[in-house]
Amino acid sequence: MNAPVPAFSTDASAGTSVVRVTTAAPCARLSLRARGELGPLEAALGLDLPRRIGARAEVGETEVLCLGPDEWMLRGPEAVAPTIRAACDEVYKTHPMSLVDVSGREVTFVIEGTSAAELLTLGCPRDIDRLAVGEGRRTVFDGATVVLWRDATDRFRMDVWHSFAPHVFDLLATGCRELAAEAA
């Protein structure tokens, strides 16, 4: 009746000659919500927060993606999370905001190859070709909320909650096989 959810292997991968899916190494992910004057927050973080939804910025190994008018996702090496939290703690005294470490909530799939964009169309209603290189969006993939980062014409990252990862990965792996069969 209540079967346990099997653990998702963080080294899962699937691939063919046209597209492959791998699991990225863990990273720091911080969800930031803030309104009003963002200058003090940007100064503390050492980066400019993009204002256009879907726009990305990066400084060193830290990336930030604008997900909404007052919402950003910050990503970077795991070691950067305490530094970001400390910087925001100082600003919070005069500029209330919400900063939540969501690092343990998600897994990232790297999808790359000549058919990477086509693979994503199997479960994503968004027109993948309209997602420009260097941008990102929150969307859905077969009913699961995901965040897509487009790193190159043929390379994407997909952040998905751990609880949906087995389902999303299985669908991506099936799609890899289907695209390889079509290419043969």
Backbone as CSV, one residue per row, in Angstrom:
resi,resn,N_x,N_y,N_z,CA_x,CA_y,CA_z,C_x,C_y,C_z
1,MET,0.809,-1.190,0.000,0.000,0.000,0.000,0.855,1.258,0.000
2,ASN,1.751,1.392,0.952,2.655,2.540,1.007,4.081,2.068,0.752
3,ALA,4.370,1.796,-0.497,5.709,1.324,-0.859,6.705,2.465,-0.731
4,PRO,7.902,2.178,-0.218,8.903,3.243,-0.106,9.380,3.685,-1.485
5,VAL,9.723,4.944,-1.578,10.272,5.473,-2.822,11.737,5.049,-2.877
6,PRO,12.141,4.388,-3.960,13.544,3.971,-4.034,14.468,5.181,-4.099
7,ALA,15.625,5.034,-3.521,16.597,6.127,-3.557,17.064,6.339,-4.989
8,PHE,17.243,7.586,-5.347,17.720,7.913,-6.690,19.235,7.924,-6.679
9,SER,19.825,7.223,-7.607,21.280,7.168,-7.710,21.806,8.493,-8.254
10,THR,22.666,9.136,-7.499,23.185,10.434,-7.931,24.237,10.321,-9.025
11,ASP,24.574,9.092,-9.422,25.508,8.935,-10.539,24.800,8.366,-11.767
12,ALA,23.491,8.546,-11.825,22.712,8.044,-12.950,23.119,8.749,-14.236
13,SER,23.151,7.983,-15.312,23.427,8.569,-16.620,22.779,7.711,-17.697
14,ALA,22.459,8.355,-18.794,21.900,7.671,-19.960,22.400,8.424,-21.169
15,GLY,22.610,7.716,-22.248,23.079,8.454,-23.406,23.196,7.618,-24.652
16,THR,23.256,8.341,-25.732,23.414,7.747,-27.048,24.340,8.657,-27.839
17,SER,24.457,8.388,-29.112,25.327,9.221,-29.945,24.752,10.616,-30.178
18,VAL,23.444,10.817,-29.948,22.828,12.116,-30.243,22.522,12.947,-29.003
19,VAL,22.415,12.312,-27.839,22.117,13.055,-26.615,22.486,12.205,-25.401
20,ARG,22.962,12.868,-24.351,23.232,12.147,-23.113,22.758,12.971,-21.915
21,VAL,22.405,12.232,-20.875,21.917,12.831,-19.632,22.798,12.312,-18.504
22,THR,23.362,13.219,-17.740,24.174,12.846,-16.589,23.695,13.636,-15.377
23,THR,24.074,13.171,-14.219,23.736,13.870,-12.983,24.920,14.740,-12.586
24,ALA,24.668,16.014,-12.385,25.729,16.954,-12.009,26.122,16.760,-10.546
25,ALA,27.309,17.195,-10.221,27.776,17.155,-8.834,26.893,18.061,-7.976
26,PRO,26.744,17.738,-6.700,25.957,18.610,-5.815,26.533,20.028,-5.797
27,CYS,25.657,20.989,-5.559,26.091,22.388,-5.499,25.241,23.120,-4.470
28,ALA,25.644,24.334,-4.160,24.851,25.195,-3.280,23.754,25.838,-4.116
29,ARG,22.537,25.844,-3.581,21.400,26.516,-4.222,20.711,27.334,-3.143
30,LEU,20.558,28.616,-3.411,19.882,29.476,-2.447,18.778,30.239,-3.150
31,SER,17.591,30.162,-2.591,16.438,30.875,-3.130,16.354,32.227,-2.431
32,LEU,16.381,33.289,-3.224,16.373,34.654,-2.691,15.112,35.372,-3.135
33,ARG,14.414,35.971,-2.174,13.263,36.832,-2.463,13.550,38.184,-1.824
34,ALA,13.430,39.250,-2.625,13.689,40.602,-2.111,12.950,41.610,-2.970
35,ARG,12.552,42.720,-2.346,11.864,43.809,-3.049,12.540,45.125,-2.713
36,GLY,12.148,46.132,-3.477,12.645,47.478,-3.185,14.041,47.707,-3.728
37,GLU,14.768,48.561,-3.045,16.127,48.920,-3.457,17.056,47.723,-3.240
38,LEU,17.629,47.239,-4.319,18.470,46.046,-4.249,19.963,46.359,-4.177
39,GLY,20.319,47.634,-4.271,21.727,48.027,-4.256,22.517,47.475,-3.082
40,PRO,22.031,47.635,-1.841,22.794,47.114,-0.705,22.974,45.592,-0.761
41,LEU,21.952,44.915,-1.223,22.027,43.457,-1.346,23.041,43.060,-2.426
42,GLU,22.992,43.756,-3.548,23.943,43.477,-4.631,25.376,43.752,-4.180
43,ALA,25.567,44.818,-3.430,26.908,45.140,-2.932,27.411,44.041,-1.994
44,ALA,26.533,43.563,-1.127,26.924,42.510,-0.188,27.248,41.204,-0.910
45,LEU,26.480,40.899,-1.946,26.702,39.664,-2.700,27.853,39.781,-3.693
46,GLY,28.178,41.008,-4.063,29.239,41.216,-5.039,28.819,40.894,-6.455
47,LEU,27.529,41.020,-6.727,27.024,40.774,-8.084,25.749,41.553,-8.317
48,ASP,25.450,41.811,-9.582,24.213,42.493,-9.954,23.120,41.461,-10.149
49,LEU,21.996,41.665,-9.479,20.858,40.761,-9.645,20.139,41.113,-10.939
50,PRO,20.016,40.170,-11.871,19.304,40.478,-13.119,17.846,40.790,-12.817
51,ARG,17.273,41.733,-13.528,15.885,42.145,-13.282,14.897,41.484,-14.246
52,ARG,15.364,41.059,-15.414,14.475,40.453,-16.413,14.332,38.964,-16.111
53,ILE,13.105,38.482,-16.063,12.858,37.067,-15.804,13.555,36.232,-16.874
54,GLY,14.317,35.260,-16.418,15.067,34.392,-17.318,16.506,34.812,-17.511
55,ALA,16.837,36.055,-17.121,18.212,36.540,-17.287,19.114,35.924,-16.215
56,ARG,20.352,35.693,-16.599,21.347,35.126,-15.699,22.535,36.065,-15.588
57,ALA,23.221,35.951,-14.467,24.475,36.677,-14.266,25.395,35.754,-13.487
58,GLU,26.683,36.004,-13.600,27.616,35.214,-12.807,28.842,36.028,-12.448
59,VAL,29.358,35.705,-11.290,30.603,36.283,-10.808,31.403,35.112,-10.269
60,GLY,32.548,34.868,-10.867,33.334,33.705,-10.464,32.534,32.445,-10.716
61,GLU,32.410,31.621,-9.691,31.663,30.372,-9.819,30.220,30.491,-9.339
62,THR,29.799,31.686,-8.955,28.433,31.892,-8.487,27.565,32.402,-9.625
63,GLU,26.439,31.723,-9.837,25.478,32.115,-10.868,24.191,32.557,-10.195
64,VAL,23.477,33.455,-10.843,22.169,33.866,-10.350,21.216,33.930,-11.535
65,LEU,20.015,33.422,-11.329,18.975,33.393,-12.353,17.745,34.094,-11.803
66,CYS,17.191,35.039,-12.569,15.963,35.724,-12.170,14.780,34.832,-12.530
67,LEU,14.036,34.387,-11.513,12.873,33.523,-11.724,11.555,34.283,-11.678
68,GLY,11.564,35.475,-11.133,10.347,36.274,-11.019,10.724,37.705,-10.701
69,PRO,9.728,38.590,-10.597,10.032,40.004,-10.370,10.779,40.267,-9.062
70,ASP,10.661,39.360,-8.105,11.357,39.532,-6.829,11.994,38.223,-6.363
71,GLU,12.352,37.366,-7.322,12.855,36.032,-6.968,14.060,35.654,-7.822
72,TRP,15.086,35.113,-7.143,16.306,34.680,-7.818,16.758,33.347,-7.247
73,MET,17.431,32.566,-8.073,18.092,31.346,-7.622,19.589,31.574,-7.760
74,LEU,20.313,31.402,-6.666,21.770,31.522,-6.677,22.360,30.116,-6.616
75,ARG,23.363,29.854,-7.448,24.028,28.549,-7.493,25.529,28.755,-7.446
76,GLY,26.196,27.799,-6.860,27.651,27.847,-6.836,28.195,26.624,-6.135
77,PRO,29.501,26.567,-5.948,30.092,25.459,-5.207,29.507,25.418,-3.793
78,GLU,29.455,24.227,-3.219,28.865,24.086,-1.885,29.516,25.015,-0.861
79,ALA,30.796,25.280,-1.009,31.522,26.111,-0.043,31.075,27.570,-0.051
80,VAL,30.359,28.014,-1.086,29.968,29.423,-1.191,28.708,29.743,-0.367
81,ALA,27.915,28.749,-0.030,26.647,28.994,0.678,26.828,29.758,1.989
82,PRO,27.755,29.372,2.873,27.906,30.131,4.126,28.282,31.596,3.897
83,THR,29.097,31.862,2.885,29.503,33.237,2.585,28.309,34.061,2.126
84,ILE,27.479,33.480,1.273,26.283,34.186,0.793,25.325,34.443,1.948
85,ARG,25.110,33.432,2.793,24.211,33.608,3.939,24.718,34.710,4.867
86,ALA,26.007,34.723,5.141,26.576,35.748,6.032,26.414,37.139,5.430
87,ALA,26.645,37.279,4.135,26.494,38.583,3.475,25.052,39.061,3.562
88,CYS,24.117,38.158,3.351,22.701,38.536,3.399,22.229,38.806,4.823
89,ASP,22.807,38.117,5.806,22.452,38.379,7.205,22.737,39.829,7.576
90,GLU,23.851,40.357,7.109,24.208,41.746,7.401,23.214,42.717,6.769
91,VAL,22.823,42.456,5.544,21.905,43.347,4.825,20.493,43.246,5.395
92,TYR,20.134,42.080,5.918,18.777,41.846,6.416,18.377,42.845,7.503
93,LYS,19.339,43.313,8.249,19.060,44.250,9.341,18.371,45.520,8.844
94,THR,18.682,45.933,7.623,18.091,47.158,7.067,17.245,46.899,5.823
95,HIS,17.321,45.708,5.284,16.614,45.381,4.041,16.044,43.963,4.155
96,PRO,14.838,43.815,4.744,14.273,42.478,4.915,14.166,41.717,3.589
97,MET,14.443,40.443,3.667,14.401,39.566,2.497,14.226,38.142,2.983
98,SER,14.118,37.236,2.043,14.074,35.817,2.361,15.196,35.134,1.596
99,LEU,16.061,34.452,2.310,17.130,33.665,1.698,17.049,32.268,2.297
100,VAL,16.764,31.284,1.451,16.577,29.913,1.920,17.548,28.997,1.183
101,ASP,18.291,28.210,1.947,19.200,27.233,1.352,18.373,26.024,0.924
102,VAL,18.268,25.814,-0.375,17.483,24.702,-0.926,18.403,23.674,-1.595
103,SER,19.652,23.663,-1.194,20.648,22.794,-1.825,20.248,21.326,-1.789
104,GLY,19.703,20.881,-0.680,19.355,19.472,-0.543,18.048,19.077,-1.193
105,ARG,17.328,20.030,-1.727,15.999,19.765,-2.287,16.054,19.206,-3.699
106,GLU,17.108,19.540,-4.440,17.106,19.250,-5.872,18.330,18.476,-6.325
107,VAL,18.192,17.906,-7.502,19.286,17.274,-8.222,19.324,17.946,-9.593
108,THR,20.493,18.010,-10.196,20.628,18.637,-11.511,21.026,17.600,-12.541
109,PHE,20.275,17.558,-13.631,20.630,16.726,-14.776,21.280,17.618,-15.822
110,VAL,22.362,17.147,-16.405,23.008,17.827,-17.526,22.572,17.085,-18.778
111,ILE,21.988,17.818,-19.710,21.460,17.239,-20.949,22.241,17.871,-22.088
112,GLU,22.990,17.048,-22.820,23.818,17.618,-23.881,23.909,16.693,-25.080
113,GLY,24.107,17.315,-26.225,24.227,16.591,-27.479,23.407,17.281,-28.550
114,THR,23.563,16.830,-29.769,22.883,17.485,-30.892,21.365,17.424,-30.775
115,SER,20.833,16.454,-30.035,19.377,16.336,-29.876,18.902,16.730,-28.482
116,ALA,19.701,17.497,-27.752,19.337,17.882,-26.384,18.026,18.661,-26.343
117,ALA,17.883,19.662,-27.204,16.650,20.464,-27.208,15.454,19.606,-27.586
118,GLU,15.636,18.720,-28.541,14.536,17.840,-28.956,14.134,16.902,-27.824
119,LEU,15.099,16.408,-27.068,14.795,15.543,-25.929,13.905,16.271,-24.929
120,LEU,14.194,17.522,-24.667,13.399,18.276,-23.699,11.955,18.459,-24.143
121,THR,11.703,18.455,-25.444,10.326,18.633,-25.922,9.440,17.446,-25.580
122,LEU,10.019,16.326,-25.165,9.218,15.155,-24.801,8.351,15.410,-23.572
123,GLY,8.786,16.311,-22.697,8.013,16.543,-21.485,7.795,17.995,-21.133
124,CYS,8.325,18.899,-21.941,8.249,20.326,-21.627,7.370,21.052,-22.640
125,PRO,6.305,21.721,-22.190,5.427,22.428,-23.122,6.027,23.723,-23.670
126,ARG,7.102,24.184,-23.096,7.750,25.429,-23.531,8.450,25.206,-24.866
127,ASP,8.491,26.245,-25.689,9.243,26.202,-26.944,10.722,26.340,-26.583
128,ILE,11.421,25.226,-26.571,12.818,25.194,-26.129,13.698,26.100,-26.986
129,ASP,13.403,26.201,-28.267,14.221,27.036,-29.151,14.155,28.520,-28.780
130,ARG,13.113,28.929,-28.065,12.994,30.339,-27.656,13.777,30.644,-26.383
131,LEU,14.291,29.615,-25.743,15.126,29.809,-24.560,16.553,30.058,-25.048
132,ALA,16.987,31.303,-24.959,18.294,31.690,-25.500,19.438,31.124,-24.661
133,VAL,20.555,30.907,-25.308,21.765,30.493,-24.604,22.087,31.563,-23.559
134,GLY,22.396,31.122,-22.344,22.704,32.060,-21.265,21.492,32.474,-20.456
135,GLU,20.329,31.905,-20.756,19.118,32.211,-19.997,18.642,30.961,-19.263
136,GLY,17.596,31.123,-18.490,16.986,30.015,-17.770,15.534,30.322,-17.492
137,ARG,14.769,29.306,-17.162,13.345,29.485,-16.860,12.869,28.400,-15.904
138,ARG,11.899,28.761,-15.092,11.153,27.758,-14.341,10.046,27.285,-15.278
139,THR,9.852,25.990,-15.367,8.830,25.435,-16.242,8.400,24.089,-15.666
140,VAL,7.731,23.285,-16.454,7.362,21.937,-16.026,7.910,20.932,-17.024
141,PHE,8.178,19.742,-16.525,8.600,18.634,-17.371,7.768,17.436,-16.955
142,ASP,6.846,17.044,-17.804,5.912,15.948,-17.530,5.249,16.117,-16.158
143,GLY,4.836,17.325,-15.851,4.112,17.616,-14.620,4.982,18.001,-13.434
144,ALA,6.287,17.801,-13.515,7.194,18.156,-12.417,7.758,19.554,-12.659
145,THR,7.736,20.379,-11.628,8.331,21.710,-11.744,9.846,21.567,-11.828
146,VAL,10.440,22.233,-12.816,11.891,22.190,-13.015,12.392,23.594,-13.327
147,VAL,13.685,23.781,-13.198,14.333,25.005,-13.664,15.327,24.583,-14.739
148,LEU,15.174,25.168,-15.929,16.078,24.889,-17.046,17.093,26.012,-17.178
149,TRP,18.341,25.656,-17.327,19.440,26.588,-17.583,19.993,26.212,-18.952
150,ARG,20.004,27.127,-19.893,20.580,26.817,-21.206,21.999,27.369,-21.251
151,ASP,22.960,26.456,-21.283,24.370,26.832,-21.258,24.972,26.969,-22.649
152,ALA,24.431,26.259,-23.622,24.912,26.298,-25.005,23.769,25.820,-25.892
153,THR,23.943,25.934,-27.185,22.901,25.493,-28.113,22.519,24.043,-27.845
154,ASP,23.510,23.230,-27.488,23.276,21.800,-27.304,23.550,21.329,-25.869
155,ARG,23.432,22.249,-24.884,23.682,21.871,-23.489,22.739,22.616,-22.551
156,PHE,22.048,21.838,-21.716,21.109,22.369,-20.733,21.416,21.751,-19.378
157,ARG,20.997,22.438,-18.324,20.936,21.857,-16.986,19.484,21.926,-16.546
158,MET,19.025,20.885,-15.897,17.651,20.835,-15.397,17.695,20.536,-13.902
159,ASP,17.216,21.482,-13.091,17.097,21.273,-11.650,15.711,20.705,-11.380
160,VAL,15.662,19.587,-10.672,14.386,18.937,-10.371,14.421,18.450,-8.922
161,TRP,13.280,18.513,-8.262,13.208,18.051,-6.883,13.565,16.567,-6.820
162,HIS,14.246,16.178,-5.743,14.662,14.783,-5.575,13.494,13.811,-5.725
163,SER,12.344,14.170,-5.195,11.211,13.245,-5.236,10.726,12.969,-6.656
164,PHE,10.965,13.892,-7.582,10.565,13.693,-8.975,11.710,13.175,-9.843
165,ALA,12.926,13.166,-9.314,14.102,12.817,-10.112,14.023,11.435,-10.761
166,PRO,13.606,10.381,-10.053,13.551,9.074,-10.726,12.612,9.083,-11.934
167,HIS,11.447,9.690,-11.778,10.485,9.746,-12.884,11.039,10.558,-14.052
168,VAL,11.562,11.740,-13.769,12.086,12.607,-14.827,13.271,11.935,-15.517
169,PHE,14.165,11.334,-14.736,15.316,10.668,-15.343,14.875,9.513,-16.242
170,ASP,13.938,8.700,-15.772,13.469,7.577,-16.594,12.870,8.063,-17.907
171,LEU,12.115,9.150,-17.867,11.536,9.698,-19.096,12.638,10.216,-20.025
172,LEU,13.633,10.886,-19.467,14.749,11.368,-20.283,15.527,10.197,-20.894
173,ALA,15.754,9.142,-20.115,16.481,7.971,-20.623,15.703,7.301,-21.749
174,THR,14.389,7.178,-21.588,13.553,6.615,-22.654,13.647,7.480,-23.900
175,GLY,13.588,8.780,-23.713,13.701,9.702,-24.840,15.039,9.583,-25.553
176,CYS,16.119,9.382,-24.790,17.445,9.189,-25.408,17.416,7.995,-26.353
177,ARG,16.821,6.896,-25.888,16.758,5.689,-26.724,15.898,5.914,-27.963
178,GLU,14.777,6.618,-27.791,13.902,6.889,-28.940,14.602,7.762,-29.976
179,LEU,15.303,8.787,-29.523,16.005,9.668,-30.458,17.144,8.938,-31.165
180,ALA,17.807,8.027,-30.451,18.878,7.246,-31.080,18.300,6.316,-32.144
181,ALA,17.130,5.731,-31.861,16.497,4.840,-32.843,16.096,5.621,-34.095
182,GLU,15.604,6.838,-33.908,15.232,7.673,-35.057,16.454,8.052,-35.884
183,ALA,17.588,8.262,-35.203,18.804,8.684,-35.904,19.471,7.528,-36.655
184,ALA,19.155,6.303,-36.229,19.801,5.124,-36.849,19.286,4.844,-38.246
